Short mmCIF file of C-alpha atoms in Angstrom, two decimals:
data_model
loop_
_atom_site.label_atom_id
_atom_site.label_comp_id
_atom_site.label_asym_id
_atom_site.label_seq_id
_atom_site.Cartn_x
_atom_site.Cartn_y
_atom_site.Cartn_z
CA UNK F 1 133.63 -24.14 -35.48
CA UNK F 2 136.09 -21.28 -35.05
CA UNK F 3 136.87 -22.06 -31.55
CA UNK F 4 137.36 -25.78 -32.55
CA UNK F 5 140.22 -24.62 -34.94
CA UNK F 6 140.99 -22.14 -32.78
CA UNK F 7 141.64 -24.46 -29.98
CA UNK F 8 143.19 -27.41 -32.04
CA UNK F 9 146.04 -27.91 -30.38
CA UNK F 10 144.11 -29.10 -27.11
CA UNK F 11 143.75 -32.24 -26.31
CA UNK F 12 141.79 -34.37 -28.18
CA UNK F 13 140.09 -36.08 -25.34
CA UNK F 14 139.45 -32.23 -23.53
CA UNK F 15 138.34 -30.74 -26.71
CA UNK F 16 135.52 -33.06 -27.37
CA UNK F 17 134.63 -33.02 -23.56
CA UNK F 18 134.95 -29.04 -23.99
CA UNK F 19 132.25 -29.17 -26.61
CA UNK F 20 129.86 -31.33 -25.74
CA UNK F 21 129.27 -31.60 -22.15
CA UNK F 22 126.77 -28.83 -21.31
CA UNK F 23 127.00 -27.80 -17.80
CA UNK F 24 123.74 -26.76 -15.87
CA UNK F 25 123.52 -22.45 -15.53
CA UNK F 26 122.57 -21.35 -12.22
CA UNK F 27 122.27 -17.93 -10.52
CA UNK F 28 124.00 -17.75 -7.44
CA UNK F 29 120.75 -19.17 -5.10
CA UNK F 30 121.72 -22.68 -7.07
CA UNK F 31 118.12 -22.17 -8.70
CA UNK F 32 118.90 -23.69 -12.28
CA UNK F 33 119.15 -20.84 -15.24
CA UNK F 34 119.62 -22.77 -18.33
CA UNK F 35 122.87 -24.86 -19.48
CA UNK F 36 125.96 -24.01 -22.11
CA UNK F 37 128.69 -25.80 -23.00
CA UNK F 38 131.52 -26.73 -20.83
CA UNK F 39 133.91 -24.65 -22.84
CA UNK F 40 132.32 -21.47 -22.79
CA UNK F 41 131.32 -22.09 -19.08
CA UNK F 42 135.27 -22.08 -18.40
CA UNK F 43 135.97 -19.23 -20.93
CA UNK F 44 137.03 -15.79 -18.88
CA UNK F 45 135.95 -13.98 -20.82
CA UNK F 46 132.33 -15.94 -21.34
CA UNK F 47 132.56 -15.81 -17.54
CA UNK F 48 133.18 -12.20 -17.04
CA UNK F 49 130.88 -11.01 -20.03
CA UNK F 50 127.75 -12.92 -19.29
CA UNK F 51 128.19 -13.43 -15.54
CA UNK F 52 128.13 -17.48 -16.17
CA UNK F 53 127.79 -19.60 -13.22
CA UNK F 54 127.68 -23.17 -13.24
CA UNK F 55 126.39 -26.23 -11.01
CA UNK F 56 129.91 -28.32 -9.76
CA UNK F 57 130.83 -31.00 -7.02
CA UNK F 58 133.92 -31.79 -5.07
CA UNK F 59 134.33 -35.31 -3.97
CA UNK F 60 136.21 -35.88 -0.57
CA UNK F 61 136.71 -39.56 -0.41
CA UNK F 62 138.40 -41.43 2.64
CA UNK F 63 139.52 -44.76 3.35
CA UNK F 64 139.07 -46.84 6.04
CA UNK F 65 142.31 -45.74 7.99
CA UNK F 66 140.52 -41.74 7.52
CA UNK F 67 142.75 -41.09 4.50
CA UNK F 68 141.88 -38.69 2.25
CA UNK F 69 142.51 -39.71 -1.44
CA UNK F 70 144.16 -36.99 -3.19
CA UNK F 71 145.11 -36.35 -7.33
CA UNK F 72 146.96 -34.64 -9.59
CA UNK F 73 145.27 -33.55 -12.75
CA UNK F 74 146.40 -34.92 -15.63
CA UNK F 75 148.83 -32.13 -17.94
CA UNK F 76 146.46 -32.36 -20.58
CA UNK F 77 143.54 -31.26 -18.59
CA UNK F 78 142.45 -27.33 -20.00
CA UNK F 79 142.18 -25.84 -16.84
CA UNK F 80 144.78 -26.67 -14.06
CA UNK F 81 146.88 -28.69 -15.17
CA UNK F 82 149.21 -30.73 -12.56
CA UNK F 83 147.93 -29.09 -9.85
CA UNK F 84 147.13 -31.29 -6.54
CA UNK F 85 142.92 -31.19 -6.02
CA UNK F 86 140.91 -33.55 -3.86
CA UNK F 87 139.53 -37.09 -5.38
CA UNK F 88 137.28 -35.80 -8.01
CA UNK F 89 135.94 -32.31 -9.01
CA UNK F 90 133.69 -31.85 -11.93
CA UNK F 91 130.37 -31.02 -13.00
CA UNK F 92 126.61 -32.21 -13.23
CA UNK F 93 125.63 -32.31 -16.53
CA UNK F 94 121.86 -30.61 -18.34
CA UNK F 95 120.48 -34.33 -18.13
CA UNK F 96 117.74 -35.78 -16.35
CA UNK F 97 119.47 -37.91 -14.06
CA UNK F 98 122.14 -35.33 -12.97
CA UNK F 99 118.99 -32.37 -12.29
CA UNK F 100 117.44 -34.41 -9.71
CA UNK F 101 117.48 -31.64 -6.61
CA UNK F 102 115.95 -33.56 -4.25
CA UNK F 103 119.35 -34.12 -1.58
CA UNK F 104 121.63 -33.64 -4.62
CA UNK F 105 120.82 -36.68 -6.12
CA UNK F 106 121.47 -35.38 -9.37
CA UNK F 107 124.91 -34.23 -8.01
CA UNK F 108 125.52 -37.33 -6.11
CA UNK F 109 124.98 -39.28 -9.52
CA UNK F 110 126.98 -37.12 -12.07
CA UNK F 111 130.03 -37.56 -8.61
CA UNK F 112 129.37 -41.48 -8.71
CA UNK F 113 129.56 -41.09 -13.21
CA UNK F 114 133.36 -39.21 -12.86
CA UNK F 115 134.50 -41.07 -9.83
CA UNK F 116 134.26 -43.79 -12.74
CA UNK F 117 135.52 -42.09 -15.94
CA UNK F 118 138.66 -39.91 -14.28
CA UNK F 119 139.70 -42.82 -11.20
CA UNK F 120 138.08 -45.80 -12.78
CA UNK F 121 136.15 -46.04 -9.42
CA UNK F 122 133.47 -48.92 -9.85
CA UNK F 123 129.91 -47.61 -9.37
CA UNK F 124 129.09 -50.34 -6.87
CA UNK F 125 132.54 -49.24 -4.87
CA UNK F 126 130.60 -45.80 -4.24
CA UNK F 127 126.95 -45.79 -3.87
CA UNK F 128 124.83 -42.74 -4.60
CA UNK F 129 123.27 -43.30 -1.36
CA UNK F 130 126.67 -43.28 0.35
CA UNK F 131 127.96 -39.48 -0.33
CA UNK F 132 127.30 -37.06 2.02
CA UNK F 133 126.89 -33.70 1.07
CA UNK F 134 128.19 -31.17 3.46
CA UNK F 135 128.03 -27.90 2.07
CA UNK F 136 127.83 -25.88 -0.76
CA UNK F 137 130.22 -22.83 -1.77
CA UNK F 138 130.57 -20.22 -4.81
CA UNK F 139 134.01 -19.22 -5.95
CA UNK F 140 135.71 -17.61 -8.87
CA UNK F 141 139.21 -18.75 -9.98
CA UNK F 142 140.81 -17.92 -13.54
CA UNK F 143 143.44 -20.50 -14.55
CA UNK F 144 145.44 -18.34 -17.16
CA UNK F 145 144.66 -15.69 -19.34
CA UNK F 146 141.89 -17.47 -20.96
CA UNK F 147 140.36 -20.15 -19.13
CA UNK F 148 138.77 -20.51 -15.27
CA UNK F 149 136.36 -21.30 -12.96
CA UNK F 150 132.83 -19.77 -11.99
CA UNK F 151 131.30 -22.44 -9.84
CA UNK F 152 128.70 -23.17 -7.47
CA UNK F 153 129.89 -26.26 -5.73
CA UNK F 154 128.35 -28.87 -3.70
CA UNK F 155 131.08 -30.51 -1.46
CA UNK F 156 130.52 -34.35 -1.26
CA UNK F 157 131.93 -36.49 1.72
CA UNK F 158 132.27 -40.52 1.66
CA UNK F 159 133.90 -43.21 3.22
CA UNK F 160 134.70 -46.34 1.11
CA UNK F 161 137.67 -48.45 0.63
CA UNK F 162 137.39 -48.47 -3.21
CA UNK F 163 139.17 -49.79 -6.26
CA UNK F 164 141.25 -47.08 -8.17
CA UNK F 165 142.29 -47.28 -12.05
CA UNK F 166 143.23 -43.50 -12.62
CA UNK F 167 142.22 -42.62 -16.76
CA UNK F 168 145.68 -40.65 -17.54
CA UNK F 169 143.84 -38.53 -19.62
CA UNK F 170 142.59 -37.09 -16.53
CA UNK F 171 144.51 -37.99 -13.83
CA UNK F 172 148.68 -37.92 -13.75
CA UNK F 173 148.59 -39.32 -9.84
CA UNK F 174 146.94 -39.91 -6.70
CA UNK F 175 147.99 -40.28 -3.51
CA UNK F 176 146.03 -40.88 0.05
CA UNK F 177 147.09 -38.53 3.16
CA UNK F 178 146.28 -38.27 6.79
CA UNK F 179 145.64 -35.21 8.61
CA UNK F 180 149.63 -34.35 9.16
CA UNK F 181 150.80 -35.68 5.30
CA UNK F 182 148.24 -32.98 3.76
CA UNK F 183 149.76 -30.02 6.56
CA UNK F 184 153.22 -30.86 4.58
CA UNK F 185 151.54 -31.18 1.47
CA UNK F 186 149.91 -27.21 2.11
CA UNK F 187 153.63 -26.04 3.42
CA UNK F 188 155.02 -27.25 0.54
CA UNK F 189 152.65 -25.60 -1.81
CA UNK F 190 152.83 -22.40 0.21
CA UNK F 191 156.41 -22.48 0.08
CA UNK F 192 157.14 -23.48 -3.64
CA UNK F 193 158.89 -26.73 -2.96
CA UNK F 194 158.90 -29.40 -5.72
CA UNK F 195 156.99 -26.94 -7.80
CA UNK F 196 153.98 -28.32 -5.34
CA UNK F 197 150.60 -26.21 -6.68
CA UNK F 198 146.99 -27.07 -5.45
CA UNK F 199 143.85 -26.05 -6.94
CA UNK F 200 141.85 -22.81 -5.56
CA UNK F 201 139.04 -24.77 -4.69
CA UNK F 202 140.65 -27.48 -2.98
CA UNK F 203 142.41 -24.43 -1.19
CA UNK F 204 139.31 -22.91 -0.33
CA UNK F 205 137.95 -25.66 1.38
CA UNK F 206 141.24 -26.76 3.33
CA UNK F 207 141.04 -23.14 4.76
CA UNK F 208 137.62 -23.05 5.49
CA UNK F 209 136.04 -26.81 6.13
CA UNK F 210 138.35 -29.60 5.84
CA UNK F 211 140.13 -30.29 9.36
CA UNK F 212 137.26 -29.39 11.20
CA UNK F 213 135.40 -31.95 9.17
CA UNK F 214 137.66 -34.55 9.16
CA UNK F 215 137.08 -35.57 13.06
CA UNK F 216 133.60 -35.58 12.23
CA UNK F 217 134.32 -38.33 9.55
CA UNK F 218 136.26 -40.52 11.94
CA UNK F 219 134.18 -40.34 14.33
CA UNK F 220 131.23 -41.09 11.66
CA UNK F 221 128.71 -38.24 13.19
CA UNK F 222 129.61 -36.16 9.46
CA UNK F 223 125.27 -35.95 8.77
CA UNK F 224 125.78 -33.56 11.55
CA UNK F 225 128.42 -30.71 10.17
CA UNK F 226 126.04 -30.88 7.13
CA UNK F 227 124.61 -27.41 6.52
CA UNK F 228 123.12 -27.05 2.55
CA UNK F 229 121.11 -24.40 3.37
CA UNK F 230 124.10 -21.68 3.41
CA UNK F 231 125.77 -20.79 0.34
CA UNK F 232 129.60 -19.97 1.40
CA UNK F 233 130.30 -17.03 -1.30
CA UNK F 234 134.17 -17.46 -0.95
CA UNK F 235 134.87 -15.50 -3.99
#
């Protein structure tokens, strides 16, 4: 109860997700280790001091015209805040439904759950059966002095022209890009403009995956980039 006092001028929304969402633990072969709570799974120095690694997904969505929806988080969020990120990054949570292994389903169902909460994305808009995961990668990123990211985290393709409602508890904007809008988007960032950031993760798989994925996608032949045997340790 410490931590809640501790920690009382966070959101309210963030605090109670902080406490009782309990990500899944894994080692860094994805084989699941046990669960804790999403805010000591984001704590440094949780991180640093126990070696805590958890389960996490990033959802690429595209429209129609190959557009890659994009967000802000929302200024409130704990870690990141207003940074630029792809559609939806989260976590799985220690449930039945979201442990499933068998081709991520329980990934591709905790992705279909947030799509819903953080850019009121109908559930029938993305089908479970309709994200394609493409790869998975392990990275380390702190956010400030206290908070950050240990993550093993499955990257999840789909293609849907979907309804959008962003929750602005989560999400301050979105925006969809092409191929050339998110090149100006990454000079900005790199150059400082507009006080432009993007998150490391996002960054991590612009400068490893995306644009050699994203033909792929238009072309629709993305089941065959898909490797989820490799780990990418990017950390």
């Amino acid at each position: 109860m410490a931590d809640v006092v501790a920690d009382a001028n966070m959101d309210a929304v963030q605090r109670r997700l902080m406490f009782e969402d309990e990500c899944i633990l894994v080692d860094e072969n994805d084989k699941v280790v046990g669960h804790e709570s999403k805010y000591n799974c984001h704590l440094m120095e949780k991180i640093e001091s126990l070696n805590l690694l958890h389960r996490a997904f990033s959802v690429f969505l595209f429209n129609s015209k190959y557009e890659l929806l994009l967000q802000q988080r929302s200024a409130t969020k704990v870690t990141f805040p207003l940074v630029w990120t792809n559609t939806c990054c989260s976590h799985p949570l220690y449930r039945e439904s979201e442990l499933i292994e068998e081709n991520g389903l329980g990934v591709r169902n905790a992705a279909q759950r947030k799509l819903l909460d953080e850019l009121g994305i109908p559930a029938e808009d993305v089908p479970v059966d309709q994200f394609t995961p493409l790869g998975r990668m392990l990275y380390k990123a702190p956010s400030d002095g206290k908070w950050g990211e240990h993550e093993l985290d499955y990257l999840l393709f789909i293609v849907r022209d979907v309804k959008v409602n962003p929750n602005p508890d989560e999400v301050a904007d979105i925006k969809y890009v092409n191929q050339e809008q998110l090149k100006e988007l990454l000079r900005k960032a790199d150059a400082g403009e507009e006080g432009l950031k993007l998150s490391p993760w996002f960054r991590l798989v612009v400068d490893n995956f995306l644009f050699k994925w994203w033909d792929p996608v238009e072309k629709g032949t993305i089941q065959e980039a898909a490797d989820m045997k490799t780990i990418h340790k990017l950390t």
